[in-house]
PDB file of C-alpha atoms and ligand atoms in Angstrom:
ATOM      1  CA  MET A   1       9.850  -6.353  12.002  1.00 98.00           C
ATOM      2  CA  HIS A   2       6.456  -6.222  12.261  1.00 98.00           C
ATOM      3  CA  VAL A   3       4.711  -9.512  10.774  1.00 97.00           C
ATOM      4  CA  GLY A   4       1.429 -11.289   9.144  1.00 93.00           C
ATOM      5  CA  PRO A   5      -1.075 -11.064   7.234  1.00 89.00           C
ATOM      6  CA  THR A   6      -2.706  -8.272   4.811  1.00 86.00           C
ATOM      7  CA  ASN A   7      -5.211  -6.070   7.340  1.00 87.00           C
ATOM      8  CA  SER A   8      -3.340  -7.421  10.862  1.00 91.00           C
ATOM      9  CA  GLY A   9      -2.359  -3.784  11.660  1.00 92.00           C
ATOM     10  CA  LYS A  10       1.023  -3.871  11.284  1.00 95.00           C
ATOM     11  CA  THR A  11       1.526  -0.793   9.438  1.00 94.00           C
ATOM     12  CA  TYR A  12      -0.703   0.731  12.371  1.00 94.00           C
ATOM     13  CA  HIS A  13       1.884  -0.045  14.974  1.00 97.00           C
ATOM     14  CA  ALA A  14       4.656   1.208  13.540  1.00 98.00           C
ATOM     15  CA  ILE A  15       3.347   4.565  11.556  1.00 97.00           C
ATOM     16  CA  ASN A  16       2.185   5.256  15.500  1.00 97.00           C
ATOM     17  CA  ARG A  17       5.688   4.727  16.583  1.00 97.00           C
ATOM     18  CA  LEU A  18       6.395   7.371  14.039  1.00 97.00           C
ATOM     19  CA  LYS A  19       3.847   9.769  15.109  1.00 97.00           C
ATOM     20  CA  GLU A  20       6.003   9.890  18.708  1.00 96.00           C
ATOM     21  CA  ALA A  21       9.363  10.563  17.316  1.00 95.00           C
ATOM     22  CA  LYS A  22      11.024  13.430  16.853  1.00 92.00           C
ATOM     23  CA  THR A  23      12.055  12.947  13.354  1.00 93.00           C
ATOM     24  CA  GLY A  24      10.924  10.179  10.996  1.00 97.00           C
ATOM     25  CA  ILE A  25      10.469   8.919   7.173  1.00 98.00           C
ATOM     26  CA  TYR A  26       8.541   6.691   6.092  1.00 98.00           C
ATOM     27  CA  CYS A  27       8.958   4.881   2.939  1.00 98.00           C
ATOM     28  CA  SER A  28       6.628   3.069   1.012  1.00 95.00           C
ATOM     29  CA  PRO A  29       6.074   1.129  -2.206  1.00 92.00           C
ATOM     30  CA  LEU A  30       3.486   3.146  -3.677  1.00 86.00           C
ATOM     31  CA  ARG A  31       3.184   6.732  -4.325  1.00 84.00           C
ATOM     32  CA  LEU A  32      -0.257   7.551  -3.193  1.00 81.00           C
ATOM     33  CA  LEU A  33       0.308   5.760  -0.259  1.00 88.00           C
ATOM     34  CA  ALA A  34       3.669   8.566   0.783  1.00 92.00           C
ATOM     35  CA  HIS A  35       0.452  10.979   0.109  1.00 88.00           C
ATOM     36  CA  GLU A  36      -1.602   9.500   2.816  1.00 88.00           C
ATOM     37  CA  ILE A  37       1.743   9.128   5.002  1.00 94.00           C
ATOM     38  CA  TYR A  38       2.603  13.065   4.003  1.00 93.00           C
ATOM     39  CA  THR A  39      -1.552  14.273   4.907  1.00 91.00           C
ATOM     40  CA  LEU A  40      -1.458  12.250   7.762  1.00 94.00           C
ATOM     41  CA  MET A  41       1.290  13.953   9.342  1.00 94.00           C
ATOM     42  CA  ASN A  42       0.587  17.550   8.149  1.00 92.00           C
ATOM     43  CA  ASN A  43      -3.181  16.573  10.230  1.00 91.00           C
ATOM     44  CA  LEU A  44      -1.072  15.696  13.525  1.00 92.00           C
ATOM     45  CA  GLY A  45       0.729  18.996  13.108  1.00 87.00           C
ATOM     46  CA  LYS A  46       3.858  17.098  12.788  1.00 89.00           C
ATOM     47  CA  PRO A  47       5.288  19.192  10.026  1.00 89.00           C
ATOM     48  CA  CYS A  48       6.286  16.327   6.778  1.00 93.00           C
ATOM     49  CA  GLU A  49       7.900  16.512   3.291  1.00 93.00           C
ATOM     50  CA  LEU A  50       6.637  14.352   0.381  1.00 94.00           C
ATOM     51  CA  ILE A  51       8.970  13.145  -1.901  1.00 94.00           C
ATOM     52  CA  THR A  52       8.466  11.146  -4.896  1.00 92.00           C
ATOM     53  CA  GLY A  53       9.804  10.275  -8.594  1.00 89.00           C
ATOM     54  CA  GLU A  54       6.814  12.961  -9.465  1.00 84.00           C
ATOM     55  CA  ASP A  55       6.292  15.240  -6.748  1.00 87.00           C
ATOM     56  CA  LYS A  56       7.600  16.888  -4.153  1.00 89.00           C
ATOM     57  CA  ARG A  57       5.646  19.049  -2.145  1.00 90.00           C
ATOM     58  CA  MET A  58       6.778  21.070   0.990  1.00 86.00           C
ATOM     59  CA  PRO A  59       4.655  20.294   4.684  1.00 86.00           C
ATOM     60  CA  THR A  60       1.591  22.029   4.934  1.00 81.00           C
ATOM     61  CA  VAL A  61       0.568  24.045   8.379  1.00 72.00           C
ATOM     62  CA  ASN A  62      -3.407  24.396   9.225  1.00 72.00           C
ATOM     63  CA  GLY A  63      -3.244  23.802   5.333  1.00 71.00           C
ATOM     64  CA  GLU A  64      -1.356  26.514   4.351  1.00 73.00           C
ATOM     65  CA  ILE A  65       2.318  25.286   2.733  1.00 73.00           C
ATOM     66  CA  MET A  66       5.109  26.509   5.379  1.00 71.00           C
ATOM     67  CA  GLU A  67       8.565  27.745   4.734  1.00 65.00           C
ATOM     68  CA  THR A  68      11.384  26.567   3.907  1.00 63.00           C
ATOM     69  CA  VAL A  69      13.851  26.019   6.895  1.00 65.00           C
ATOM     70  CA  ILE A  70      17.687  25.088   5.002  1.00 68.00           C
ATOM     71  CA  ASN A  71      20.095  23.761   7.061  1.00 68.00           C
ATOM     72  CA  ASP A  72      24.502  24.394   6.817  1.00 72.00           C
ATOM     73  CA  GLU A  73      24.299  22.599   3.786  1.00 74.00           C
ATOM     74  CA  GLY A  74      22.155  23.694   2.249  1.00 70.00           C
ATOM     75  CA  GLU A  75      19.460  21.250   2.217  1.00 66.00           C
ATOM     76  CA  ILE A  76      15.634  21.741   3.165  1.00 62.00           C
ATOM     77  CA  VAL A  77      15.099  20.102   6.710  1.00 68.00           C
ATOM     78  CA  THR A  78      11.586  19.222   8.217  1.00 81.00           C
ATOM     79  CA  PRO A  79      11.223  16.789  11.103  1.00 88.00           C
ATOM     80  CA  MET A  80       9.103  13.983   8.853  1.00 94.00           C
ATOM     81  CA  LEU A  81       9.498  13.240   5.299  1.00 95.00           C
ATOM     82  CA  SER A  82       7.146  10.535   3.233  1.00 97.00           C
ATOM     83  CA  SER A  83       8.868   9.024   0.339  1.00 97.00           C
ATOM     84  CA  THR A  84       8.193   5.937  -1.946  1.00 96.00           C
ATOM     85  CA  ILE A  85      11.032   3.640  -1.302  1.00 97.00           C
ATOM     86  CA  GLU A  86      13.366   4.979  -4.121  1.00 96.00           C
ATOM     87  CA  MET A  87      13.695   8.673  -3.317  1.00 96.00           C
ATOM     88  CA  SER A  88      14.545   7.471   0.270  1.00 95.00           C
ATOM     89  CA  ASN A  89      17.305  10.192   1.366  1.00 92.00           C
ATOM     90  CA  PHE A  90      20.353   8.413   2.989  1.00 94.00           C
ATOM     91  CA  ALA A  91      21.868  12.042   3.975  1.00 91.00           C
ATOM     92  CA  ARG A  92      19.963  13.035   6.742  1.00 91.00           C
ATOM     93  CA  GLU A  93      19.405  11.094  10.125  1.00 93.00           C
ATOM     94  CA  PHE A  94      16.353  10.239  11.297  1.00 95.00           C
ATOM     95  CA  GLU A  95      15.053   8.940  14.460  1.00 96.00           C
ATOM     96  CA  VAL A  96      12.466   6.517  13.382  1.00 98.00           C
ATOM     97  CA  ALA A  97      12.178   5.254   9.774  1.00 98.00           C
ATOM     98  CA  VAL A  98       9.232   3.002   8.677  1.00 98.00           C
ATOM     99  CA  ILE A  99       9.681   0.820   5.687  1.00 98.00           C
ATOM    100  CA  ASP A 100       6.203  -1.002   3.745  1.00 96.00           C
ATOM    101  CA  GLU A 101       5.858  -3.975   2.290  1.00 94.00           C
ATOM    102  CA  ILE A 102       9.386  -5.459   2.987  1.00 96.00           C
ATOM    103  CA  GLN A 103       9.039  -8.589   1.353  1.00 93.00           C
ATOM    104  CA  MET A 104       9.386  -6.620  -1.705  1.00 92.00           C
ATOM    105  CA  ILE A 105      13.157  -7.426  -0.995  1.00 95.00           C
ATOM    106  CA  GLN A 106      12.583 -10.051  -3.086  1.00 89.00           C
ATOM    107  CA  ASP A 107      10.883  -8.751  -5.846  1.00 87.00           C
ATOM    108  CA  SER A 108      13.226  -9.130  -9.046  1.00 85.00           C
ATOM    109  CA  GLN A 109      12.114  -6.061 -10.528  1.00 87.00           C
ATOM    110  CA  ARG A 110      12.314  -3.442  -7.410  1.00 92.00           C
ATOM    111  CA  GLY A 111      13.984  -4.967  -4.698  1.00 95.00           C
ATOM    112  CA  TRP A 112      16.881  -2.955  -5.086  1.00 96.00           C
ATOM    113  CA  ALA A 113      15.684  -0.358  -3.452  1.00 97.00           C
ATOM    114  CA  TRP A 114      14.393  -2.014   0.468  1.00 98.00           C
ATOM    115  CA  THR A 115      18.142  -3.298   0.180  1.00 97.00           C
ATOM    116  CA  ASN A 116      19.341  -0.016  -0.211  1.00 97.00           C
ATOM    117  CA  VAL A 117      16.905   1.783   2.591  1.00 97.00           C
ATOM    118  CA  LEU A 118      18.116  -1.352   4.771  1.00 96.00           C
ATOM    119  CA  LEU A 119      20.770  -0.812   4.605  1.00 95.00           C
ATOM    120  CA  GLY A 120      21.922   2.967   4.326  1.00 96.00           C
ATOM    121  CA  ILE A 121      19.281   4.677   6.031  1.00 97.00           C
ATOM    122  CA  LYS A 122      20.562   6.816   8.470  1.00 96.00           C
ATOM    123  CA  ALA A 123      17.970   5.702  11.440  1.00 96.00           C
ATOM    124  CA  ARG A 124      17.460   4.650  15.014  1.00 95.00           C
ATOM    125  CA  GLU A 125      15.053   2.620  14.560  1.00 96.00           C
ATOM    126  CA  ILE A 126      13.588   1.193  11.411  1.00 97.00           C
ATOM    127  CA  HIS A 127      10.789  -0.703  11.742  1.00 98.00           C
ATOM    128  CA  LEU A 128       9.675  -3.000   9.108  1.00 98.00           C
ATOM    129  CA  CYS A 129       6.150  -4.391   7.945  1.00 97.00           C
ATOM    130  CA  GLY A 130       5.773  -7.362   5.841  1.00 94.00           C
ATOM    131  CA  GLU A 131       5.011 -10.231   5.565  1.00 91.00           C
ATOM    132  CA  GLU A 132       6.923 -13.290   7.976  1.00 91.00           C
ATOM    133  CA  SER A 133       7.938 -14.694   4.819  1.00 89.00           C
ATOM    134  CA  SER A 134      10.862 -12.022   4.224  1.00 93.00           C
ATOM    135  CA  VAL A 135      12.011 -12.868   7.994  1.00 96.00           C
ATOM    136  CA  PRO A 136      14.748 -15.282   7.476  1.00 96.00           C
ATOM    137  CA  LEU A 137      16.267 -13.392   4.425  1.00 95.00           C
ATOM    138  CA  VAL A 138      16.081  -9.729   7.095  1.00 96.00           C
ATOM    139  CA  LYS A 139      17.690 -12.084  10.430  1.00 96.00           C
ATOM    140  CA  LYS A 140      20.819 -12.554   8.111  1.00 95.00           C
ATOM    141  CA  ILE A 141      21.158  -8.930   6.160  1.00 94.00           C
ATOM    142  CA  PHE A 142      21.567  -7.645   9.707  1.00 94.00           C
ATOM    143  CA  GLY A 143      22.513 -10.865  11.351  1.00 93.00           C
ATOM    144  CA  SER A 144      26.029 -10.031   9.147  1.00 93.00           C
ATOM    145  CA  LEU A 145      25.604  -6.520  10.509  1.00 91.00           C
ATOM    146  CA  HIS A 146      25.740  -7.510  14.050  1.00 92.00           C
ATOM    147  CA  GLU A 147      22.434  -6.396  14.391  1.00 91.00           C
ATOM    148  CA  LYS A 148      19.773  -7.099  16.621  1.00 91.00           C
ATOM    149  CA  VAL A 149      16.025  -8.299  14.528  1.00 96.00           C
ATOM    150  CA  ILE A 150      13.015  -8.020  17.221  1.00 97.00           C
ATOM    151  CA  VAL A 151       9.377  -9.451  14.897  1.00 98.00           C
ATOM    152  CA  LYS A 152       6.701  -8.508  16.076  1.00 98.00           C
ATOM    153  CA  LYS A 153       3.722 -11.207  14.809  1.00 97.00           C
ATOM    154  CA  TYR A 154      -0.069  -9.668  14.094  1.00 96.00           C
ATOM    155  CA  GLU A 155      -3.073 -11.824  13.490  1.00 94.00           C
ATOM    156  CA  ARG A 156      -5.497 -10.396  10.895  1.00 90.00           C
ATOM    157  CA  LEU A 157      -8.183  -8.878  11.884  1.00 90.00           C
ATOM    158  CA  SER A 158     -11.225  -9.908  10.325  1.00 88.00           C
ATOM    159  CA  LYS A 159     -11.610 -12.939   8.217  1.00 91.00           C
ATOM    160  CA  LEU A 160     -10.948 -13.950   4.656  1.00 91.00           C
ATOM    161  CA  GLN A 161     -12.863 -16.720   2.914  1.00 93.00           C
ATOM    162  CA  THR A 162     -12.521 -18.407  -0.488  1.00 94.00           C
ATOM    163  CA  SER A 163     -15.935 -19.221  -1.963  1.00 94.00           C
ATOM    164  CA  ASP A 164     -15.887 -22.623  -3.847  1.00 92.00           C
ATOM    165  CA  GLN A 165     -17.801 -20.417  -6.605  1.00 90.00           C
ATOM    166  CA  THR A 166     -16.270 -18.660  -9.681  1.00 95.00           C
ATOM    167  CA  LEU A 167     -18.304 -15.771 -11.409  1.00 93.00           C
ATOM    168  CA  ASN A 168     -17.026 -17.138 -14.779  1.00 88.00           C
ATOM    169  CA  ALA A 169     -17.080 -13.722 -15.819  1.00 85.00           C
ATOM    170  CA  ASN A 170     -20.512 -13.464 -15.406  1.00 92.00           C
ATOM    171  CA  TRP A 171     -20.365 -10.069 -14.681  1.00 95.00           C
ATOM    172  CA  LYS A 172     -23.881  -9.750 -14.122  1.00 95.00           C
ATOM    173  CA  ASN A 173     -23.367 -11.546 -10.769  1.00 95.00           C
ATOM    174  CA  ILE A 174     -21.483  -8.048  -9.413  1.00 97.00           C
ATOM    175  CA  LYS A 175     -22.665  -7.364  -6.155  1.00 95.00           C
ATOM    176  CA  GLU A 176     -21.793  -3.690  -4.545  1.00 96.00           C
ATOM    177  CA  GLY A 177     -18.811  -3.859  -2.502  1.00 96.00           C
ATOM    178  CA  ASP A 178     -17.171  -6.164  -5.381  1.00 97.00           C
ATOM    179  CA  CYS A 179     -13.356  -5.415  -6.727  1.00 97.00           C
ATOM    180  CA  VAL A 180     -12.372  -7.200  -9.921  1.00 97.00           C
ATOM    181  CA  VAL A 181      -8.815  -7.527 -10.489  1.00 97.00           C
ATOM    182  CA  ALA A 182      -7.109  -7.922 -13.823  1.00 96.00           C
ATOM    183  CA  PHE A 183      -3.740  -7.647 -15.047  1.00 93.00           C
ATOM    184  CA  SER A 184      -3.251  -4.867 -17.455  1.00 92.00           C
ATOM    185  CA  ARG A 185      -4.724  -1.325 -18.377  1.00 93.00           C
ATOM    186  CA  LYS A 186      -6.441  -2.738 -21.842  1.00 95.00           C
ATOM    187  CA  LYS A 187      -8.602  -5.250 -19.480  1.00 95.00           C
ATOM    188  CA  ILE A 188      -9.538  -3.427 -16.657  1.00 97.00           C
ATOM    189  CA  PHE A 189     -11.442  -0.445 -18.888  1.00 97.00           C
ATOM    190  CA  GLU A 190     -12.821  -3.558 -21.155  1.00 97.00           C
ATOM    191  CA  ILE A 191     -14.288  -4.895 -17.638  1.00 97.00           C
ATOM    192  CA  GLN A 192     -15.290  -2.044 -16.458  1.00 97.00           C
ATOM    193  CA  LYS A 193     -17.530  -1.173 -19.293  1.00 97.00           C
ATOM    194  CA  GLN A 194     -18.830  -4.483 -18.989  1.00 97.00           C
ATOM    195  CA  VAL A 195     -19.520  -4.724 -15.368  1.00 97.00           C
ATOM    196  CA  GLU A 196     -21.790  -0.768 -15.657  1.00 97.00           C
ATOM    197  CA  SER A 197     -23.879  -1.577 -18.643  1.00 97.00           C
ATOM    198  CA  VAL A 198     -24.344  -5.237 -17.655  1.00 96.00           C
ATOM    199  CA  THR A 199     -25.073  -4.292 -14.034  1.00 96.00           C
ATOM    200  CA  GLY A 200     -26.449  -0.513 -14.154  1.00 95.00           C
ATOM    201  CA  MET A 201     -23.638  -0.013 -11.115  1.00 96.00           C
ATOM    202  CA  LYS A 202     -21.176   2.699 -11.757  1.00 97.00           C
ATOM    203  CA  CYS A 203     -17.253   1.292 -11.482  1.00 98.00           C
ATOM    204  CA  ALA A 204     -14.255   2.776 -10.000  1.00 97.00           C
ATOM    205  CA  VAL A 205     -10.781   2.036 -10.839  1.00 97.00           C
ATOM    206  CA  ILE A 206      -7.448   2.065  -9.926  1.00 93.00           C
ATOM    207  CA  TYR A 207      -4.016   1.078 -11.346  1.00 91.00           C
ATOM    208  CA  GLY A 208      -0.700   1.996 -10.953  1.00 81.00           C
ATOM    209  CA  GLY A 209      -0.380   4.357 -13.686  1.00 81.00           C
ATOM    210  CA  LEU A 210      -3.315   7.001 -12.264  1.00 85.00           C
ATOM    211  CA  PRO A 211      -1.584  10.218 -10.926  1.00 81.00           C
ATOM    212  CA  PRO A 212      -1.896   9.034  -7.707  1.00 73.00           C
ATOM    213  CA  ASP A 213      -4.721  12.419  -6.650  1.00 78.00           C
ATOM    214  CA  ASN A 214      -6.681  10.630  -9.158  1.00 87.00           C
ATOM    215  CA  ARG A 215      -6.051   7.261  -7.260  1.00 83.00           C
ATOM    216  CA  SER A 216      -7.584   8.977  -4.308  1.00 82.00           C
ATOM    217  CA  ARG A 217     -10.495  10.442  -5.599  1.00 90.00           C
ATOM    218  CA  GLN A 218     -11.149   7.157  -6.733  1.00 93.00           C
ATOM    219  CA  ALA A 219     -10.868   5.040  -4.165  1.00 90.00           C
ATOM    220  CA  ASN A 220     -12.410   8.093  -2.115  1.00 91.00           C
ATOM    221  CA  LEU A 221     -15.318   7.352  -4.276  1.00 95.00           C
ATOM    222  CA  PHE A 222     -15.327   2.972  -3.699  1.00 95.00           C
ATOM    223  CA  ASN A 223     -15.271   3.893  -0.123  1.00 93.00           C
ATOM    224  CA  ASP A 224     -17.964   6.478   0.332  1.00 93.00           C
ATOM    225  CA  PRO A 225     -21.471   4.864  -0.089  1.00 91.00           C
ATOM    226  CA  THR A 226     -23.588   7.849  -0.656  1.00 94.00           C
ATOM    227  CA  SER A 227     -21.752   7.862  -3.536  1.00 95.00           C
ATOM    228  CA  GLU A 228     -22.499   5.769  -6.993  1.00 95.00           C
ATOM    229  CA  TYR A 229     -19.737   4.341  -7.292  1.00 97.00           C
ATOM    230  CA  LYS A 230     -20.474   0.474  -6.291  1.00 96.00           C
ATOM    231  CA  VAL A 231     -17.707  -1.885  -7.400  1.00 98.00           C
ATOM    232  CA  LEU A 232     -13.955  -1.621  -8.361  1.00 97.00           C
ATOM    233  CA  ILE A 233     -12.292  -2.377 -10.908  1.00 98.00           C
ATOM    234  CA  ALA A 234      -8.205  -2.607 -10.530  1.00 96.00           C
ATOM    235  CA  SER A 235      -4.407  -3.686 -11.009  1.00 93.00           C
ATOM    236  CA  ASP A 236      -2.799  -5.694  -8.587  1.00 88.00           C
ATOM    237  CA  ALA A 237      -1.891  -2.069  -7.604  1.00 83.00           C
ATOM    238  CA  VAL A 238      -4.606  -2.502  -4.676  1.00 83.00           C
ATOM    239  CA  GLY A 239      -3.208  -5.126  -2.722  1.00 79.00           C
ATOM    240  CA  MET A 240      -0.429  -2.909  -1.531  1.00 76.00           C
ATOM    241  CA  GLY A 241      -1.862  -0.604   1.796  1.00 64.00           C
ATOM    242  CA  LEU A 242      -4.815   1.086   0.918  1.00 73.00           C
ATOM    243  CA  ASN A 243      -7.911   1.453   3.047  1.00 78.00           C
ATOM    244  CA  LEU A 244     -10.915   0.209   0.322  1.00 88.00           C
ATOM    245  CA  LYS A 245     -13.853  -1.090   0.855  1.00 92.00           C
ATOM    246  CA  ILE A 246     -13.668  -4.389  -0.737  1.00 95.00           C
ATOM    247  CA  ARG A 247     -16.412  -6.846   0.061  1.00 95.00           C
ATOM    248  CA  ARG A 248     -15.323  -9.919  -2.525  1.00 96.00           C
ATOM    249  CA  THR A 249     -11.923 -10.114  -4.528  1.00 96.00           C
ATOM    250  CA  ILE A 250     -12.501 -11.250  -7.810  1.00 97.00           C
ATOM    251  CA  PHE A 251      -9.880 -12.211 -10.095  1.00 97.00           C
ATOM    252  CA  ASP A 252      -9.753 -12.073 -13.279  1.00 96.00           C
ATOM    253  CA  SER A 253      -7.182 -13.813 -13.869  1.00 93.00           C
ATOM    254  CA  LEU A 254      -4.609 -16.115 -11.616  1.00 93.00           C
ATOM    255  CA  LYS A 255      -1.512 -15.144 -13.953  1.00 93.00           C
ATOM    256  CA  LYS A 256       0.245 -12.155 -14.415  1.00 90.00           C
ATOM    257  CA  PHE A 257       2.641 -11.190 -16.637  1.00 87.00           C
ATOM    258  CA  ASP A 258       6.056 -10.855 -15.623  1.00 78.00           C
ATOM    259  CA  GLY A 259       7.673  -9.088 -18.711  1.00 79.00           C
ATOM    260  CA  ASN A 260       9.003 -12.504 -20.066  1.00 85.00           C
ATOM    261  CA  THR A 261       5.878 -15.000 -19.773  1.00 89.00           C
ATOM    262  CA  PHE A 262       2.507 -15.696 -18.340  1.00 90.00           C
ATOM    263  CA  LYS A 263       3.126 -16.807 -14.573  1.00 90.00           C
ATOM    264  CA  PRO A 264       0.887 -18.136 -12.320  1.00 94.00           C
ATOM    265  CA  LEU A 265       0.134 -15.909  -9.101  1.00 92.00           C
ATOM    266  CA  THR A 266       1.746 -17.425  -6.604  1.00 88.00           C
ATOM    267  CA  THR A 267      -0.138 -18.234  -2.920  1.00 87.00           C
ATOM    268  CA  SER A 268       1.704 -15.004  -1.119  1.00 82.00           C
ATOM    269  CA  GLN A 269       0.344 -12.662  -4.005  1.00 86.00           C
ATOM    270  CA  ILE A 270      -3.648 -13.855  -3.776  1.00 91.00           C
ATOM    271  CA  LYS A 271      -3.472 -13.649  -0.423  1.00 88.00           C
ATOM    272  CA  GLN A 272      -1.865  -9.511  -0.286  1.00 86.00           C
ATOM    273  CA  ILE A 273      -3.943  -8.752  -3.384  1.00 91.00           C
ATOM    274  CA  GLY A 274      -7.463 -10.928  -2.529  1.00 93.00           C
ATOM    275  CA  GLY A 275      -6.778  -9.839   1.827  1.00 90.00           C
ATOM    276  CA  ARG A 276      -8.055  -6.464   0.562  1.00 90.00           C
ATOM    277  CA  ALA A 277     -11.092  -7.555   0.882  1.00 92.00           C
ATOM    278  CA  GLY A 278     -12.314  -7.118   4.513  1.00 91.00           C
ATOM    279  CA  ARG A 279     -10.450  -5.343   5.936  1.00 79.00           C
ATOM    280  CA  PHE A 280     -10.898  -4.114   9.728  1.00 77.00           C
ATOM    281  CA  ASN A 281     -12.982  -0.918  10.299  1.00 74.00           C
ATOM    282  CA  VAL A 282     -14.146  -0.751   6.973  1.00 72.00           C
ATOM    283  CA  GLY A 283     -16.529  -2.557   5.925  1.00 71.00           C
ATOM    284  CA  TYR A 284     -17.499  -6.051   6.050  1.00 83.00           C
ATOM    285  CA  ASP A 285     -16.063  -8.017   8.938  1.00 83.00           C
ATOM    286  CA  ILE A 286     -15.848 -11.200   6.400  1.00 91.00           C
ATOM    287  CA  GLY A 287     -13.176 -10.639   3.295  1.00 93.00           C
ATOM    288  CA  ILE A 288     -14.361 -12.832   0.196  1.00 95.00           C
ATOM    289  CA  ILE A 289     -11.660 -14.060  -2.738  1.00 96.00           C
ATOM    290  CA  THR A 290     -13.212 -15.748  -5.513  1.00 97.00           C
ATOM    291  CA  THR A 291     -12.514 -16.038  -9.175  1.00 96.00           C
TER     292      THR A 291
HETATM  293  N1  ATP B   1      -5.355  -1.121  17.172  1.00 56.80           N
HETATM  294  C1  ATP B   1      -5.844  -1.161  15.830  1.00 56.80           C
HETATM  295  N2  ATP B   1      -6.655  -0.112  16.419  1.00 56.80           N
HETATM  296  C2  ATP B   1      -7.579   0.650  14.723  1.00 56.80           C
HETATM  297  N3  ATP B   1      -7.386   0.558  14.611  1.00 56.80           N
HETATM  298  C3  ATP B   1      -6.716  -0.026  13.793  1.00 56.80           C
HETATM  299  C4  ATP B   1      -6.199  -1.539  14.498  1.00 56.80           C
HETATM  300  N4  ATP B   1      -5.289  -1.806  14.087  1.00 56.80           N
HETATM  301  C5  ATP B   1      -5.363  -1.823  12.954  1.00 56.80           C
HETATM  302  N5  ATP B   1      -5.867  -0.898  12.715  1.00 56.80           N
HETATM  303  C6  ATP B   1      -6.760  -0.382  10.853  1.00 56.80           C
HETATM  304  O1  ATP B   1      -7.338  -2.090  10.740  1.00 56.80           O
HETATM  305  C7  ATP B   1      -7.027  -1.558   9.325  1.00 56.80           C
HETATM  306  C8  ATP B   1      -5.389  -2.798   9.134  1.00 56.80           C
HETATM  307  O2  ATP B   1      -4.038  -2.015   9.283  1.00 56.80           O
HETATM  308  P1  ATP B   1      -2.964  -2.636   8.623  1.00 56.80           P
HETATM  309  O3  ATP B   1      -3.611  -1.333   7.394  1.00 56.80           O
HETATM  310  O4  ATP B   1      -1.839  -1.744   9.676  1.00 56.80           O
HETATM  311  O5  ATP B   1      -2.662  -3.670   8.524  1.00 56.80           O
HETATM  312  P2  ATP B   1      -1.657  -3.777   8.011  1.00 56.80           P
HETATM  313  O6  ATP B   1      -1.205  -5.039   8.574  1.00 56.80           O
HETATM  314  O7  ATP B   1      -0.034  -3.360   7.639  1.00 56.80           O
HETATM  315  O8  ATP B   1      -2.193  -4.507   6.747  1.00 56.80           O
HETATM  316  P3  ATP B   1      -1.292  -4.675   4.459  1.00 56.80           P
HETATM  317  O9  ATP B   1      -0.421  -5.270   4.917  1.00 56.80           O
HETATM  318  O10 ATP B   1      -2.522  -4.986   4.078  1.00 56.80           O
HETATM  319  O11 ATP B   1      -1.624  -2.590   4.906  1.00 56.80           O
HETATM  320  C9  ATP B   1      -6.572  -0.046   8.821  1.00 56.80           C
HETATM  321  O12 ATP B   1      -7.664   0.674   8.887  1.00 56.80           O
HETATM  322  C10 ATP B   1      -5.628   0.549  10.664  1.00 56.80           C
HETATM  323  O13 ATP B   1      -6.625   1.888  10.970  1.00 56.80           O
END
């Protein structure tokens, strides 16, 4: 297990191990991250297939789609596979499996997928990345199976501070590198309109339902210092894995609708989402969180 706060290099170390493996699978919490690892592996010359709920892509070699390789069972076989967690492959055997954001195993709606992969994936070595809070549960599960769990703890690579001042939804105070987090698509577009009109800066937009290619484009626009997109308006979809050049995370609300009622965000959710600010090696050394 690679555990620690956001931006502490957990995924970096797990992916480094995946890069060395002859065969491997990356199980992603998000389509966009599955795409990222698919692209990374193929660019490294390790043929990698992509499977998400709405996309299936064969490996590419020098930008060209690779010929299909089919095994005796009629399955397409490539050494590497990057998939969303719900689309993980339980039939194939892998040297290394990387399961990202393992704390999601405690999620009431999607936790089943992490449980399935944890217990069902056929890999000699499983690397779990996520919050330290998931260690007791994972140890309990593997303990009952007499499997060994090694826990590696990481420290955050850049500083994270909370601000003692709120913006009070006064969007005039928005600055370059800010990311406003809101929890409905309607609210995201409302804020985008307001921020653009009062600051004159363009806003990139990221939310869960946005197709992955579009999401990558928005992330690239925001990260590119030469683009006119200086601000990001996003849902909590930014809370997982994306490398974004955020200076300050501004929560539009500290409550989120869970399908039944509005619930206050937990400390861990605030850290996960807010911790996107000040990401190591991609911009600002100190991240700031405010409302
Ligand atoms: N040892 C390292 N050398 C160079 N870059 C690193 C190193 N460790 C991490 N990074 C870079 O720092 C950034 C954050 O690392 P990473 O994504 O692994 O963090 P994480 O702990 O998995 O965080 P999160 O849970 O937020 O995704 C990435 O851009 C990663 O490439």
